[in-house]
XYZ file of C-alpha atoms in Angstrom:
695
model
C -46.608 -5.683 -106.879
C -45.220 -2.330 -105.771
C -43.674 -2.288 -102.312
C -44.418 0.698 -100.103
C -41.092 2.538 -99.843
C -41.623 3.557 -96.211
C -44.129 1.616 -94.105
C -47.089 3.785 -93.179
C -49.658 3.559 -90.431
C -53.388 3.433 -91.170
C -56.452 3.441 -88.917
C -58.657 0.373 -88.581
C -60.951 -1.306 -86.080
C -60.783 -4.661 -84.319
C -63.604 -6.817 -85.764
C -63.767 -9.487 -83.092
C -66.480 -10.392 -80.605
C -65.492 -8.048 -77.776
C -67.379 -5.018 -76.408
C -64.282 -2.805 -76.658
C -64.138 -2.765 -80.500
C -60.695 -1.145 -80.281
C -59.456 1.547 -82.633
C -56.247 0.275 -84.220
C -53.178 1.746 -85.853
C -51.893 -0.795 -88.386
C -48.456 -0.689 -89.932
C -48.624 -1.393 -93.680
C -45.497 -2.923 -95.222
C -46.818 -3.367 -98.754
C -50.123 -3.979 -100.556
C -50.544 -7.418 -98.969
C -48.487 -7.258 -95.788
C -48.985 -5.719 -92.357
C -46.482 -5.220 -89.551
C -47.220 -4.091 -86.004
C -50.772 -3.525 -84.765
C -51.195 -1.021 -81.932
C -54.060 0.514 -80.030
C -54.901 4.033 -81.192
C -53.615 6.500 -78.608
C -55.937 9.274 -79.774
C -59.049 7.172 -79.218
C -60.241 8.021 -75.697
C -61.561 4.563 -74.911
C -58.862 2.405 -76.532
C -56.267 4.866 -75.150
C -53.395 3.074 -76.875
C -54.031 -0.288 -75.187
C -55.142 -3.470 -76.957
C -55.071 -7.148 -76.066
C -52.004 -9.196 -76.919
C -54.007 -11.360 -79.351
C -54.762 -8.492 -81.695
C -51.325 -6.922 -81.212
C -49.990 -10.119 -82.830
C -52.457 -9.968 -85.737
C -49.754 -10.357 -88.364
C -49.521 -13.965 -87.130
C -53.130 -14.490 -88.097
C -53.581 -12.581 -91.346
C -50.356 -14.042 -92.805
C -50.802 -17.517 -91.344
C -49.653 -20.258 -93.746
C -52.803 -22.280 -93.046
C -55.271 -19.649 -94.191
C -57.896 -20.858 -96.627
C -57.197 -19.265 -99.998
C -59.186 -21.313 -102.565
C -62.652 -22.908 -102.730
C -62.670 -26.578 -101.777
C -65.008 -29.531 -102.341
C -65.116 -32.518 -100.001
C -63.929 -35.753 -101.632
C -63.636 -38.050 -98.621
C -66.060 -38.988 -95.860
C -67.479 -36.157 -93.789
C -64.902 -35.152 -91.206
C -62.038 -36.870 -93.018
C -60.490 -33.554 -93.984
C -60.141 -34.708 -97.605
C -60.864 -31.847 -100.020
C -59.929 -30.874 -103.545
C -59.464 -27.359 -104.892
C -62.171 -26.117 -107.247
C -62.968 -22.820 -108.928
C -65.393 -20.231 -107.583
C -67.706 -20.915 -110.517
C -67.738 -24.636 -109.729
C -68.435 -23.925 -106.062
C -71.239 -21.470 -106.802
C -72.812 -23.700 -109.428
C -72.952 -26.621 -107.004
C -74.285 -24.562 -104.092
C -77.026 -22.941 -106.129
C -78.070 -26.206 -107.791
C -78.326 -27.979 -104.448
C -80.220 -25.122 -102.816
C -82.714 -24.782 -105.650
C -83.365 -28.528 -105.537
C -83.922 -28.383 -101.761
C -86.252 -25.389 -102.185
C -88.229 -27.452 -104.715
C -88.418 -30.716 -102.752
C -88.400 -29.619 -99.103
C -89.280 -25.940 -99.193
C -87.059 -22.923 -98.500
C -87.218 -23.358 -94.708
C -85.074 -26.480 -95.118
C -82.128 -24.110 -95.757
C -80.648 -22.325 -92.728
C -78.060 -19.537 -93.059
C -76.138 -19.548 -89.767
C -73.735 -16.940 -88.428
C -72.786 -14.911 -85.396
C -70.016 -12.556 -84.315
C -67.064 -13.880 -86.289
C -66.940 -10.317 -87.518
C -68.724 -7.496 -85.721
C -68.838 -5.400 -88.893
C -72.468 -4.990 -89.856
C -72.058 -5.046 -93.642
C -70.057 -8.270 -93.687
C -71.936 -9.899 -90.801
C -75.586 -8.997 -91.321
C -75.766 -9.117 -95.118
C -76.465 -12.848 -94.786
C -79.977 -11.893 -93.664
C -80.794 -11.049 -97.282
C -80.764 -14.772 -98.098
C -83.604 -15.326 -95.639
C -85.621 -12.328 -96.779
C -85.163 -12.988 -100.483
C -85.667 -16.754 -100.458
C -87.752 -17.520 -97.344
C -84.945 -19.502 -95.705
C -85.155 -20.206 -91.983
C -84.356 -17.276 -89.735
C -82.042 -17.350 -86.714
C -82.999 -16.563 -83.121
C -79.812 -15.031 -81.714
C -79.426 -16.339 -78.173
C -75.962 -17.796 -77.755
C -74.281 -14.739 -76.212
C -76.754 -12.050 -75.194
C -79.933 -14.080 -74.624
C -79.772 -13.951 -70.828
C -77.700 -10.817 -70.164
C -79.618 -8.243 -72.170
C -83.125 -9.067 -70.882
C -81.887 -8.823 -67.285
C -80.542 -5.314 -67.803
C -83.533 -4.109 -69.795
C -85.858 -5.484 -67.094
C -84.589 -2.765 -64.790
C -83.856 0.227 -66.987
C -86.083 -0.319 -70.032
C -83.172 0.132 -72.461
C -79.760 -1.389 -73.089
C -77.628 1.665 -72.383
C -75.855 3.408 -69.556
C -73.185 5.897 -68.509
C -70.173 6.295 -70.769
C -67.544 3.698 -69.762
C -64.885 6.408 -69.967
C -66.536 7.929 -66.893
C -65.175 5.004 -64.865
C -62.044 7.123 -64.634
C -64.073 9.664 -62.625
C -65.408 7.099 -60.155
C -64.539 6.599 -56.515
C -65.333 2.882 -56.722
C -65.438 0.611 -59.767
C -67.212 -2.735 -59.367
C -66.202 -5.175 -62.109
C -68.798 -7.900 -61.796
C -68.807 -11.073 -63.887
C -66.077 -10.221 -66.378
C -62.367 -10.976 -66.338
C -61.528 -7.653 -67.958
C -57.776 -8.285 -67.958
C -58.403 -11.177 -70.360
C -61.489 -10.082 -72.261
C -61.869 -6.267 -72.106
C -58.507 -4.778 -71.236
C -59.797 -1.231 -71.728
C -62.087 -1.567 -68.711
C -58.941 -1.932 -66.636
C -57.381 1.117 -68.317
C -60.121 3.406 -67.023
C -60.593 1.691 -63.662
C -56.884 1.917 -62.872
C -56.854 5.536 -63.965
C -59.558 6.188 -61.358
C -57.408 4.504 -58.740
C -54.275 6.463 -59.666
C -55.961 9.855 -60.001
C -58.711 9.612 -57.380
C -57.741 6.821 -55.034
C -60.756 4.819 -56.231
C -61.301 1.287 -54.990
C -61.631 -1.525 -57.506
C -63.896 -4.449 -56.609
C -63.883 -7.665 -58.662
C -66.648 -10.249 -58.282
C -66.183 -13.580 -60.030
C -66.032 -17.326 -59.506
C -62.258 -17.696 -59.500
C -59.248 -15.555 -58.701
C -58.359 -14.442 -62.199
C -56.158 -11.665 -63.551
C -58.747 -8.971 -62.848
C -59.078 -10.036 -59.222
C -55.303 -9.850 -58.812
C -55.533 -6.129 -59.559
C -58.547 -5.460 -57.327
C -58.662 -3.912 -53.859
C -61.556 -6.182 -52.912
C -62.005 -9.593 -54.539
C -65.140 -11.652 -53.917
C -64.896 -15.260 -55.097
C -68.362 -16.783 -54.947
C -69.970 -20.005 -56.119
C -71.175 -20.044 -59.724
C -74.791 -18.988 -60.158
C -75.107 -17.190 -56.808
C -74.586 -13.566 -57.875
C -78.257 -12.776 -57.333
C -78.013 -13.919 -53.725
C -75.082 -11.570 -53.132
C -76.954 -8.679 -54.740
C -80.146 -9.005 -52.707
C -78.155 -9.466 -49.483
C -76.299 -6.247 -50.252
C -79.647 -4.496 -50.702
C -80.821 -5.978 -47.389
C -77.798 -4.414 -45.666
C -78.270 -1.072 -47.428
C -81.822 -0.866 -46.085
C -80.911 -2.220 -42.645
C -78.050 0.237 -42.106
C -79.667 3.330 -43.569
C -77.369 3.363 -46.616
C -80.110 3.100 -49.247
C -81.044 6.372 -50.947
C -84.742 6.356 -50.155
C -85.330 9.785 -51.668
C -83.861 8.654 -54.983
C -85.879 5.435 -54.923
C -89.086 7.355 -54.208
C -88.515 9.591 -57.228
C -86.934 7.205 -59.721
C -87.926 3.608 -58.909
C -90.899 1.389 -58.102
C -89.556 0.626 -54.614
C -92.383 -0.659 -52.445
C -93.093 -1.942 -48.965
C -93.601 -5.389 -50.506
C -90.106 -5.333 -52.001
C -88.639 -4.162 -48.698
C -90.408 -7.017 -46.903
C -89.044 -9.430 -49.486
C -85.495 -8.199 -48.871
C -85.899 -8.468 -45.102
C -85.412 -12.237 -45.414
C -82.311 -11.932 -47.629
C -79.825 -11.564 -44.810
C -76.051 -11.743 -45.226
C -76.131 -15.020 -43.289
C -78.645 -16.406 -45.789
C -76.473 -15.263 -48.704
C -73.267 -16.573 -47.147
C -74.689 -20.098 -47.103
C -75.570 -19.823 -50.803
C -72.559 -17.919 -52.172
C -69.841 -19.428 -49.969
C -68.673 -15.915 -49.074
C -68.083 -14.919 -45.472
C -70.685 -12.668 -43.860
C -67.898 -10.149 -43.261
C -67.124 -10.047 -46.998
C -70.751 -9.345 -47.895
C -71.021 -6.689 -45.191
C -67.793 -4.979 -46.283
C -68.876 -4.849 -49.933
C -72.284 -3.444 -48.991
C -70.701 -0.759 -46.802
C -68.268 0.220 -49.541
C -70.908 0.761 -52.234
C -73.346 2.195 -49.712
C -70.918 4.889 -48.564
C -69.369 5.650 -51.975
C -71.927 7.576 -54.029
C -69.763 7.620 -57.179
C -69.706 3.848 -57.676
C -69.645 2.528 -61.241
C -70.955 -1.031 -61.717
C -69.426 -2.633 -64.815
C -71.586 -5.734 -65.332
C -70.238 -8.424 -67.654
C -71.476 -11.530 -69.414
C -69.833 -14.133 -67.171
C -72.399 -14.321 -64.404
C -75.240 -14.368 -66.915
C -74.008 -17.593 -68.521
C -76.103 -19.412 -65.915
C -79.650 -20.681 -65.990
C -80.556 -17.825 -63.656
C -78.496 -15.301 -65.629
C -81.299 -12.848 -66.457
C -82.481 -12.550 -62.878
C -78.908 -12.323 -61.608
C -78.169 -9.452 -63.990
C -81.319 -7.677 -62.851
C -80.471 -8.193 -59.175
C -76.891 -6.898 -59.571
C -78.138 -3.905 -61.549
C -80.656 -3.137 -58.810
C -77.916 -2.378 -56.279
C -77.061 0.790 -58.234
C -80.717 1.829 -58.166
C -80.902 1.394 -54.397
C -77.743 3.411 -53.694
C -78.746 6.081 -56.201
C -75.305 5.964 -57.776
C -76.905 6.910 -61.105
C -77.179 10.490 -59.776
C -73.444 11.101 -59.966
C -71.061 11.488 -62.885
C -68.774 8.490 -62.557
C -71.580 6.421 -61.062
C -74.383 4.170 -62.255
C -74.325 0.786 -63.951
C -73.365 -0.344 -67.433
C -73.496 -3.529 -69.456
C -73.790 -2.528 -73.123
C -74.670 0.476 -75.267
C -76.166 -1.693 -77.983
C -79.609 -0.214 -77.386
C -78.503 3.400 -77.727
C -77.791 3.439 -81.470
C -80.553 4.168 -83.965
C -79.146 2.488 -87.056
C -81.096 1.900 -90.236
C -79.662 -1.402 -91.488
C -82.580 -2.189 -93.766
C -80.454 -2.081 -96.909
C -77.824 -4.377 -95.383
C -80.386 -6.963 -94.300
C -82.762 -6.602 -97.250
C -85.667 -6.270 -94.839
C -88.018 -5.250 -97.664
C -87.330 -8.411 -99.678
C -89.655 -10.656 -97.683
C -90.422 -11.976 -94.181
C -88.143 -15.018 -94.134
C -89.082 -18.424 -92.788
C -89.431 -20.024 -89.361
C -87.119 -18.854 -86.587
C -84.694 -21.466 -85.247
C -82.708 -21.002 -82.036
C -78.992 -20.887 -82.824
C -78.129 -22.338 -79.404
C -80.143 -25.432 -80.285
C -78.336 -26.198 -83.530
C -77.557 -29.728 -82.329
C -81.215 -30.432 -81.645
C -82.265 -28.801 -84.903
C -79.891 -30.927 -86.962
C -80.802 -34.167 -85.167
C -84.521 -33.724 -85.787
C -85.914 -32.490 -82.476
C -89.476 -31.464 -83.395
C -89.663 -28.712 -80.775
C -86.390 -27.159 -81.909
C -87.605 -27.420 -85.520
C -90.802 -25.555 -84.547
C -92.829 -28.485 -85.848
C -91.455 -28.104 -89.365
C -89.370 -30.324 -91.562
C -85.678 -31.075 -91.205
C -82.896 -28.683 -92.128
C -81.302 -30.042 -95.313
C -78.712 -27.313 -95.993
C -76.561 -24.998 -93.889
C -74.660 -21.896 -94.940
C -72.175 -21.185 -92.135
C -70.555 -17.752 -92.131
C -67.575 -16.976 -89.872
C -68.638 -19.133 -86.950
C -67.626 -22.544 -85.678
C -70.620 -24.326 -84.098
C -69.023 -27.781 -84.171
C -66.557 -26.367 -81.642
C -68.432 -23.595 -79.800
C -72.092 -24.619 -79.644
C -73.540 -26.281 -76.545
C -74.175 -30.022 -76.419
C -71.477 -30.610 -78.988
C -72.267 -34.308 -79.316
C -75.625 -33.509 -80.886
C -74.112 -30.812 -83.081
C -71.457 -33.142 -84.437
C -73.993 -35.896 -85.048
C -76.143 -33.446 -86.999
C -73.267 -32.208 -89.141
C -72.289 -35.813 -89.920
C -75.638 -36.513 -91.621
C -75.176 -37.688 -95.196
C -78.328 -35.840 -96.280
C -77.137 -32.471 -94.935
C -75.463 -30.188 -97.486
C -73.134 -27.801 -95.667
C -71.301 -24.778 -97.021
C -68.792 -22.990 -94.782
C -67.326 -19.561 -95.571
C -64.255 -19.258 -93.354
C -60.679 -18.088 -92.888
C -59.258 -21.375 -91.529
C -60.104 -25.061 -91.688
C -62.101 -25.082 -88.446
C -63.794 -28.075 -86.845
C -66.960 -26.958 -88.643
C -65.253 -26.532 -92.014
C -63.876 -30.074 -91.759
C -67.475 -31.335 -91.832
C -68.523 -29.204 -94.808
C -69.248 -30.240 -98.369
C -68.035 -26.933 -99.805
C -65.530 -24.621 -98.090
C -65.145 -21.023 -99.305
C -62.159 -18.800 -98.405
C -63.067 -15.590 -96.562
C -61.363 -12.235 -96.239
C -60.205 -10.793 -92.907
C -61.136 -7.343 -91.641
C -58.177 -5.499 -93.190
C -59.140 -6.923 -96.597
C -62.633 -5.439 -96.936
C -64.644 -2.342 -95.966
C -67.025 -2.181 -93.031
C -68.123 -0.210 -89.994
C -68.221 -1.388 -86.376
C -70.453 -0.362 -83.482
C -69.185 -0.466 -79.918
C -71.430 -2.274 -77.483
C -68.948 -1.505 -74.734
C -68.530 2.147 -75.578
C -70.088 5.024 -77.512
C -68.445 5.191 -80.927
C -69.205 3.766 -84.344
C -65.958 3.361 -86.300
C -65.163 2.936 -89.965
C -62.672 0.245 -90.982
C -61.475 0.600 -94.594
C -59.845 -2.034 -96.732
C -56.084 -1.663 -96.229
C -54.485 -4.695 -97.885
C -55.311 -7.185 -100.624
C -56.499 -10.635 -99.625
C -54.397 -13.706 -100.402
C -55.352 -16.180 -103.088
C -59.016 -16.175 -104.044
C -60.512 -15.008 -100.726
C -63.819 -13.183 -101.067
C -65.754 -11.172 -98.511
C -69.037 -12.243 -96.977
C -70.785 -9.375 -98.739
C -69.453 -10.402 -102.167
C -70.401 -14.048 -101.664
C -73.965 -13.333 -100.568
C -74.430 -10.966 -103.519
C -73.204 -13.625 -105.950
C -75.411 -16.315 -104.438
C -78.476 -14.092 -104.680
C -77.738 -13.257 -108.320
C -77.365 -16.916 -109.246
C -80.520 -17.842 -107.319
C -82.477 -15.363 -109.468
C -83.058 -12.638 -106.890
C -82.554 -8.934 -107.423
C -82.356 -6.067 -104.938
C -80.712 -2.655 -104.758
C -78.237 -3.991 -102.150
C -76.791 -6.379 -104.722
C -75.597 -3.506 -106.899
C -73.484 -1.838 -104.220
C -69.900 -2.392 -103.148
C -69.203 -2.889 -99.456
C -67.972 0.707 -99.182
C -71.112 1.973 -100.901
C -73.186 -0.081 -98.469
C -71.432 1.573 -95.525
C -72.120 4.977 -97.071
C -75.781 4.168 -97.732
C -76.302 2.918 -94.163
C -74.729 6.078 -92.752
C -76.977 8.252 -94.922
C -80.125 6.326 -93.973
C -79.175 6.579 -90.303
C -78.714 10.348 -90.513
C -74.973 10.234 -89.823
C -73.842 12.176 -92.900
C -71.500 11.331 -95.741
C -68.865 8.588 -95.479
C -66.153 10.694 -97.154
C -66.378 13.209 -94.317
C -66.759 10.574 -91.588
C -63.712 8.726 -92.897
C -61.509 11.760 -92.277
C -62.307 11.530 -88.573
C -62.709 7.744 -88.535
C -65.724 7.508 -86.254
C -69.165 8.737 -85.269
C -69.638 9.486 -81.574
C -73.038 8.247 -80.419
C -72.572 9.098 -76.761
C -75.681 10.248 -74.993
C -75.340 13.382 -72.879
C -74.074 12.388 -69.447
C -77.333 13.147 -67.660
C -79.384 11.153 -70.173
C -76.969 8.205 -69.907
C -77.439 8.266 -66.128
C -81.244 8.477 -66.534
C -81.420 11.826 -64.774
C -84.794 12.464 -66.433
C -86.061 9.005 -65.582
C -85.605 5.496 -66.921
C -86.876 4.235 -70.266
C -90.080 2.589 -69.076
C -93.288 4.580 -69.691
C -93.511 5.590 -66.010
C -89.796 6.566 -66.076
C -89.094 4.399 -63.028
C -86.480 1.735 -62.503
C -88.194 -1.604 -61.871
C -87.223 -3.659 -58.843
C -90.355 -5.648 -59.776
C -89.681 -6.424 -63.427
C -92.328 -6.894 -66.074
C -90.680 -9.657 -68.067
C -93.503 -9.768 -70.580
C -92.873 -6.090 -71.329
C -89.211 -6.940 -71.942
C -90.291 -9.663 -74.377
C -92.530 -7.247 -76.275
C -89.878 -4.543 -76.356
C -87.164 -6.765 -77.843
C -89.205 -9.358 -79.722
C -88.091 -12.169 -77.421
C -89.758 -15.572 -77.395
C -90.790 -17.085 -74.069
C -89.320 -20.509 -73.294
C -91.104 -20.884 -69.941
C -94.346 -19.929 -68.258
C -94.058 -16.278 -67.173
C -95.431 -17.234 -63.762
C -92.183 -19.118 -63.073
C -90.188 -15.889 -62.889
C -89.453 -14.357 -59.468
C -91.637 -11.355 -58.669
C -88.815 -9.141 -57.403
C -85.048 -8.869 -57.800
C -83.836 -12.105 -56.222
C -81.648 -15.194 -56.285
C -83.354 -17.818 -58.455
C -82.303 -21.356 -57.648
C -82.593 -22.973 -61.086
C -78.968 -23.777 -61.926
C -78.067 -27.290 -63.013
C -78.085 -29.537 -59.968
C -74.993 -31.172 -58.583
C -75.492 -34.611 -57.062
C -73.595 -37.708 -56.064
C -73.076 -38.684 -59.691
C -71.951 -35.243 -60.920
C -70.697 -33.420 -57.806
C -68.668 -30.637 -59.468
C -69.784 -27.376 -61.057
C -67.897 -26.558 -64.266
C -67.522 -23.151 -65.882
C -65.893 -22.712 -69.305
C -64.418 -19.253 -68.797
C -62.720 -17.133 -71.489
C -58.994 -17.469 -71.965
C -56.612 -14.566 -72.358
C -55.126 -16.331 -75.374
C -58.289 -17.156 -77.353
C -61.520 -15.401 -78.278
C -64.043 -18.229 -78.378
C -62.352 -20.484 -80.969
C -60.553 -17.615 -82.749
C -56.774 -17.241 -82.356
C -56.410 -20.930 -81.422
C -54.430 -21.303 -84.646
C -51.834 -18.578 -83.937
C -48.377 -19.400 -82.630
C -48.491 -16.869 -79.812
C -51.737 -18.251 -78.410
C -50.594 -21.847 -78.737
C -47.382 -21.006 -76.889
C -49.262 -19.371 -74.005
C -51.913 -22.097 -73.743
C -50.631 -25.197 -75.570
C -53.200 -27.733 -74.335
C -56.634 -27.938 -72.731
C -56.518 -27.758 -68.940
C -58.967 -27.684 -66.058
C -58.369 -25.909 -62.746
C -59.014 -28.217 -59.800
C -58.924 -27.154 -56.158
C -56.004 -28.964 -54.452
C -58.259 -30.213 -51.636
C -60.704 -31.716 -54.147
C -57.799 -33.258 -56.033
C -56.427 -34.825 -52.841
C -59.769 -36.511 -52.153
C -59.841 -37.887 -55.701
C -56.200 -38.946 -55.730
C -55.404 -36.583 -58.607
C -51.888 -35.179 -58.916
C -51.044 -31.786 -60.387
C -50.519 -31.942 -64.161
C -51.962 -35.414 -64.766
C -54.531 -36.310 -67.446
C -58.136 -36.304 -66.234
C -61.552 -36.800 -67.783
C -64.659 -34.750 -67.056
C -68.041 -36.184 -67.845
C -71.791 -36.043 -67.466
C -74.814 -37.451 -69.273
C -73.852 -35.487 -72.398
C -70.395 -36.968 -72.898
C -66.777 -36.981 -71.754
C -63.882 -34.567 -72.282
C -60.169 -35.205 -71.677
C -57.939 -32.442 -70.245
C -54.955 -31.914 -67.965
C -55.545 -31.118 -64.279
C -53.926 -27.954 -62.939
C -54.073 -27.241 -59.212
C -55.607 -23.868 -58.388
C -56.732 -22.772 -54.942
C -58.266 -19.471 -56.058
C -61.841 -20.751 -56.193
C -64.277 -22.481 -53.921
C -64.227 -26.218 -53.522
C -66.458 -28.167 -55.854
C -65.795 -25.751 -58.731
C -63.855 -26.554 -61.926
C -62.679 -23.946 -64.447
C -61.717 -24.799 -68.039
C -60.368 -21.672 -69.749
C -60.730 -21.182 -73.488
C -62.144 -23.236 -76.345
C -59.450 -25.417 -77.862
C -60.060 -27.236 -81.150
C -61.769 -30.557 -80.584
C -58.672 -32.360 -81.855
C -56.568 -30.805 -79.069
C -58.374 -33.040 -76.563
C -57.092 -36.590 -76.236
C -60.480 -38.100 -77.039
C -61.304 -35.544 -79.767
C -64.258 -34.169 -77.805
C -64.244 -30.407 -77.136
C -65.253 -28.804 -73.845
C -68.733 -27.837 -75.075
C -69.607 -31.523 -75.246
C -70.534 -31.116 -71.578
C -72.691 -27.987 -71.915
C -76.472 -28.253 -72.088
C -78.480 -26.796 -74.954
C -81.754 -26.559 -73.027
C -83.105 -23.015 -73.556
C -82.361 -20.783 -70.568
C -85.358 -19.061 -69.028
C -87.027 -16.717 -69.735
C -86.169 -16.145 -73.431
C -83.502 -18.677 -74.388
C -79.739 -18.751 -74.338
C -76.887 -21.092 -73.489
C -75.664 -21.720 -69.930
C -71.958 -22.170 -70.691
C -70.891 -21.633 -67.064
C -73.583 -23.813 -65.510
C -72.780 -27.503 -65.846
C -72.505 -30.329 -63.355
C -69.829 -32.955 -64.030
C -67.755 -35.720 -62.488
C -63.966 -35.803 -62.700
C -61.627 -38.778 -62.601
C -57.948 -39.353 -63.230
C -57.036 -41.269 -66.371
């Protein structure tokens, strides 16, 4: 191996499940080794700032515990006993088992399963070719976006909005339902720039006083699942005090006398009783946004991880429509730009190869694997899983069911991964996967406007192979053929760019990105919203949302509120389970990723739960002692940490630690329900009622 005489810096892109998709400058030491990772200063959104997790990426890519060779299970499932085998042995066994299952149980008994372990489309979405080529079960993607996206689209008709860089030109930035300091640091970059350069106010709305709230001028700590109540009370005040932009609403929205009458009952006193906020706090927030035309609402995922998440998103979004903040550069509301790109990914997904099989809800994997007939859509059991870069045994809801399903002796599981995760430990075959610097791909920013190219920069250790390579090899051995199987990953990027009308990769690579930003006026819907009548909808047509996005109803449409509103359908607290638990993101982890790195383990060495000191006093719990949380789904052991920055009756468990990090071996998602969230499915990770007791 030839060492690089002088380390050089190369451009890449963070591949992880975060809307920022940061542009990176990576120091290359030699053909296999990286040094420092920094945010690209010349990228206007990244602006030289990245999270500490990715800045320490050398810890992860060069970790001694990386998987580097194919493995076959030799002990009982979950025992962690594996032996090294060759790639040919692994592929021969996988293909033989799959072909036998196709013959005896039909192709729908095989379920390829993945999510956002990498956000690169070539490496992530190429797995879809297995479904299209072989008729394997499809995946209904609900676990992250299933409640947030419909709520935004219900108002605007499209998942897009004003460029997040324009936050820097705002007079008020409302960061609602996202702890940006921990999860999207670049949001803070632009919000703080607005404060420094314009004297803008920063408002943070969340369920506990987190790092983002510590940097805010106004911090509203409300009860989980009550964001919709705050939003409609704010609209009540805007109308009551003459702060609503009636001219804008008349031209651009479906505002009606019926909606105004509906809001007349949503007083700040009514909302205070629901949210736990003081009337004065609600009034002050309403006055601020009502008197600050250039207010930018940055709406996150946190408050949509509730059973009323879609309606809460729609209600919060509606405040911007009532103030008319969309009219002003630096104003409006934003959640994701994922609906603004017109990408042709048909070659990546092999869409022309066939229709695929039944569609199974990824959030219900526990029910699917334990034979729930509704979750199985009335079909037969799943007999084989192909898990790509995701860790459902740790991150899926109702973990007890998921683990029971994975433990089935008649389930053949293949996991393609970078580390021996909780899911990989329950596999029959484990395949070693490349990391983002070891293959080619492109990445689209949901939280911004650019599509970035990430080239292969270093060689992978051992026998690691990319997702794209593995799927190609499986298809060849299964007897399928398609043009996609004859391309390299770089050629696939180039072909996708050509099909999408973006030009040639060689030219794009020189710049490193494609800017998909809409013109400012279009992004602010100056010519009208995306519905056929061009009006924002305070009275959403949820069935139109379902048709637009291909969503599947999980409830009767008549159950949905008529107007923007608070919908009281969160999981009930009662005498048996009197606390409301939210499993919020940690600054140190990204879902279950980074839990293996030394820096993250040092910052957050064990699972903890924040408990209000007054609640702890009533329960006789001391600070720092072991406690157990439980409900009808199971029990989880953690350490209690006193924290007064939330309302009483609320518990916060930050981050997803490996199951083995908990004293009883049960991870935090044991407590989370997998019942599909209305209207179109999803997982309510921040909406769980539990009891707590000292050990």
